[in-house]
Amino acid sequence: MSTRQPEHRTTTGAVPVPPPAEEGRAVRSRTRWSSAGAGASDAFDFWADVVCDTFVGVAVRADGGDTFEARIETSDVDGVGFAALTASPQRVVRTGRLIARDHEDVVLANIQLDGRARLEQNGRVAVLSEGAMAFVDSAHPYELDFAGDFSQLVVKVPRNCLPHRSLSRATAVELDSSTPGRVVADFLVGLHRLEGRDPAAALALLPHALDLLDTALGWAADGALPRSSATAFTRERVHRFVRRHALDHGLDAAAVAAGCGVSRRTLYRALAEDGETLTGLIRRVRVSHVQRMVRAHPDRPLAAVADACGFGGEAQMYRAFRAVTGTTPGAYRSG
């Protein structure tokens, strides 16, 4: 069997499709690749490189017969990647050594469209069938096994775009087609299809997709570790209220507690069980708004962005942005 390491990346065999000129930064790349365009002896080697380029550095091994077939279509909507792929049986492994070489910090939402997949991460195993979804954390080792031909949609999201902090509890947890997770999965599949026809509409819906993913992460985390249903419900209400009102300059503990119908003590306790603080939650949600705004409106002054995103001024936004992302709003905008 062939095993590829991330240093052997290449885009050979990919066919780039330029984004519409009027969309600029909305869709920065669109690529299609098919094993039909590569020789039979090279198809898997090309595929292994494409997987590393599209997602993160992994080792890929073919688990089928002599013939390997695969195709993938990728796109980027304001930094959030979508990849629809169909392929022959294979095994994908991300080890600690590969993580040390590739520090990309992303969340992968794997939606099973056809066939079956076995995902293992953080001591848990999820088996995905059609319509199911599970999360993967690029910062920790994982394994994906596909025993037969399969199709998936994988959504790749920068970690700082999802303010929910229970990622270690949310990975490799199956949200199957009988759960509300199916609604989230269907929305993402529809958004990917819409992006191919109307990139501007897809960009407008992207914030809703991120909110749904954040909510689904909460469901997965609550399912992974037994906890008080009342506390979990309160925490979800707090997250939802903050996402809806993060741009309000007067948002504070009193406003959130009143909006959620709980005491401030209950609010703090619900968040603390998940290792969160209200200040940190509001900051992360506001920073995610800044990220989208500076990309969507590259000419808008940063002071105006700070005001629109709920910050008390440009300096406060700068400190929060750097604390969450490790960089500055100006550097992020030009990146």
mmCIF file of N, CA and C in Angstrom, residues 17-30 76-79 195 199-200 203 294-298 335:
data_model
loop_
_atom_site.group_PDB
_atom_site.id
_atom_site.type_symbol
_atom_site.label_atom_id
_atom_site.label_comp_id
_atom_site.label_asym_id
_atom_site.label_seq_id
_atom_site.Cartn_x
_atom_site.Cartn_y
_atom_site.Cartn_z
ATOM 1 N N VAL A 17 -10.987 26.815 -11.172
ATOM 2 C CA VAL A 17 -12.076 27.555 -11.801
ATOM 3 C C VAL A 17 -12.108 28.933 -11.166
ATOM 4 N N PRO A 18 -11.765 30.006 -11.876
ATOM 5 C CA PRO A 18 -11.681 31.332 -11.263
ATOM 6 C C PRO A 18 -13.024 31.783 -10.710
ATOM 7 N N PRO A 19 -13.015 32.534 -9.593
ATOM 8 C CA PRO A 19 -14.259 33.064 -9.045
ATOM 9 C C PRO A 19 -14.787 34.181 -9.923
ATOM 10 N N PRO A 20 -16.096 34.444 -9.853
ATOM 11 C CA PRO A 20 -16.636 35.577 -10.602
ATOM 12 C C PRO A 20 -15.950 36.861 -10.153
ATOM 13 N N ALA A 21 -15.645 37.732 -11.092
ATOM 14 C CA ALA A 21 -14.889 38.942 -10.785
ATOM 15 C C ALA A 21 -15.602 39.807 -9.775
ATOM 16 N N GLU A 22 -16.956 39.854 -9.833
ATOM 17 C CA GLU A 22 -17.659 40.752 -8.940
ATOM 18 C C GLU A 22 -17.668 40.265 -7.509
ATOM 19 N N GLU A 23 -17.303 39.021 -7.261
ATOM 20 C CA GLU A 23 -17.351 38.511 -5.902
ATOM 21 C C GLU A 23 -16.045 38.732 -5.148
ATOM 22 N N GLY A 24 -14.943 38.948 -5.861
ATOM 23 C CA GLY A 24 -13.679 39.258 -5.206
ATOM 24 C C GLY A 24 -13.309 38.254 -4.153
ATOM 25 N N ARG A 25 -13.412 38.686 -2.901
ATOM 26 C CA ARG A 25 -12.957 37.880 -1.791
ATOM 27 C C ARG A 25 -13.992 36.868 -1.342
ATOM 28 N N ALA A 26 -15.229 36.933 -1.855
ATOM 29 C CA ALA A 26 -16.264 36.019 -1.392
ATOM 30 C C ALA A 26 -15.888 34.577 -1.698
ATOM 31 N N VAL A 27 -15.465 34.303 -2.926
ATOM 32 C CA VAL A 27 -15.037 32.964 -3.313
ATOM 33 C C VAL A 27 -13.649 33.104 -3.899
ATOM 34 N N ARG A 28 -12.624 32.710 -3.145
ATOM 35 C CA ARG A 28 -11.259 32.973 -3.553
ATOM 36 C C ARG A 28 -10.670 31.851 -4.395
ATOM 37 N N SER A 29 -11.295 30.682 -4.381
ATOM 38 C CA SER A 29 -10.763 29.597 -5.195
ATOM 39 C C SER A 29 -11.840 28.558 -5.419
ATOM 40 N N ARG A 30 -11.748 27.910 -6.551
ATOM 41 C CA ARG A 30 -12.648 26.794 -6.836
ATOM 42 C C ARG A 30 -11.851 25.801 -7.672
ATOM 43 N N ASP A 76 -14.065 27.976 -1.662
ATOM 44 C CA ASP A 76 -13.765 28.752 -0.463
ATOM 45 C C ASP A 76 -14.726 29.919 -0.390
ATOM 46 N N VAL A 77 -15.468 30.008 0.700
ATOM 47 C CA VAL A 77 -16.390 31.116 0.922
ATOM 48 C C VAL A 77 -15.895 31.900 2.127
ATOM 49 N N ASP A 78 -15.200 32.992 1.873
ATOM 50 C CA ASP A 78 -14.690 33.873 2.918
ATOM 51 C C ASP A 78 -13.910 33.103 3.988
ATOM 52 N N GLY A 79 -13.036 32.210 3.553
ATOM 53 C CA GLY A 79 -12.169 31.481 4.467
ATOM 54 C C GLY A 79 -12.710 30.166 4.959
ATOM 55 N N GLU A 195 -23.513 27.869 -3.536
ATOM 56 C CA GLU A 195 -22.278 28.595 -3.836
ATOM 57 C C GLU A 195 -21.864 28.421 -5.286
ATOM 58 N N PRO A 199 -22.612 32.778 -5.707
ATOM 59 C CA PRO A 199 -21.641 32.994 -4.622
ATOM 60 C C PRO A 199 -22.039 34.102 -3.655
ATOM 61 N N ALA A 200 -22.664 35.161 -4.148
ATOM 62 C CA ALA A 200 -23.047 36.267 -3.266
ATOM 63 C C ALA A 200 -24.086 35.816 -2.246
ATOM 64 N N LEU A 203 -22.394 33.715 0.392
ATOM 65 C CA LEU A 203 -21.658 34.552 1.336
ATOM 66 C C LEU A 203 -22.603 35.169 2.364
ATOM 67 N N VAL A 294 -14.128 42.630 7.890
ATOM 68 C CA VAL A 294 -12.935 43.181 7.246
ATOM 69 C C VAL A 294 -12.658 42.495 5.919
ATOM 70 N N ARG A 295 -13.089 41.243 5.771
ATOM 71 C CA ARG A 295 -12.936 40.567 4.485
ATOM 72 C C ARG A 295 -13.998 41.022 3.478
ATOM 73 N N ALA A 296 -15.231 41.193 3.968
ATOM 74 C CA ALA A 296 -16.326 41.588 3.068
ATOM 75 C C ALA A 296 -16.242 43.059 2.675
ATOM 76 N N HIS A 297 -15.655 43.897 3.550
ATOM 77 C CA HIS A 297 -15.571 45.334 3.288
ATOM 78 C C HIS A 297 -14.127 45.792 3.513
ATOM 79 N N PRO A 298 -13.235 45.487 2.599
ATOM 80 C CA PRO A 298 -11.805 45.770 2.810
ATOM 81 C C PRO A 298 -11.470 47.256 2.929
ATOM 82 N N GLY A 335 -4.305 39.388 4.553
ATOM 83 C CA GLY A 335 -3.813 38.032 4.383
ATOM 84 C C GLY A 335 -4.541 37.252 3.303
#
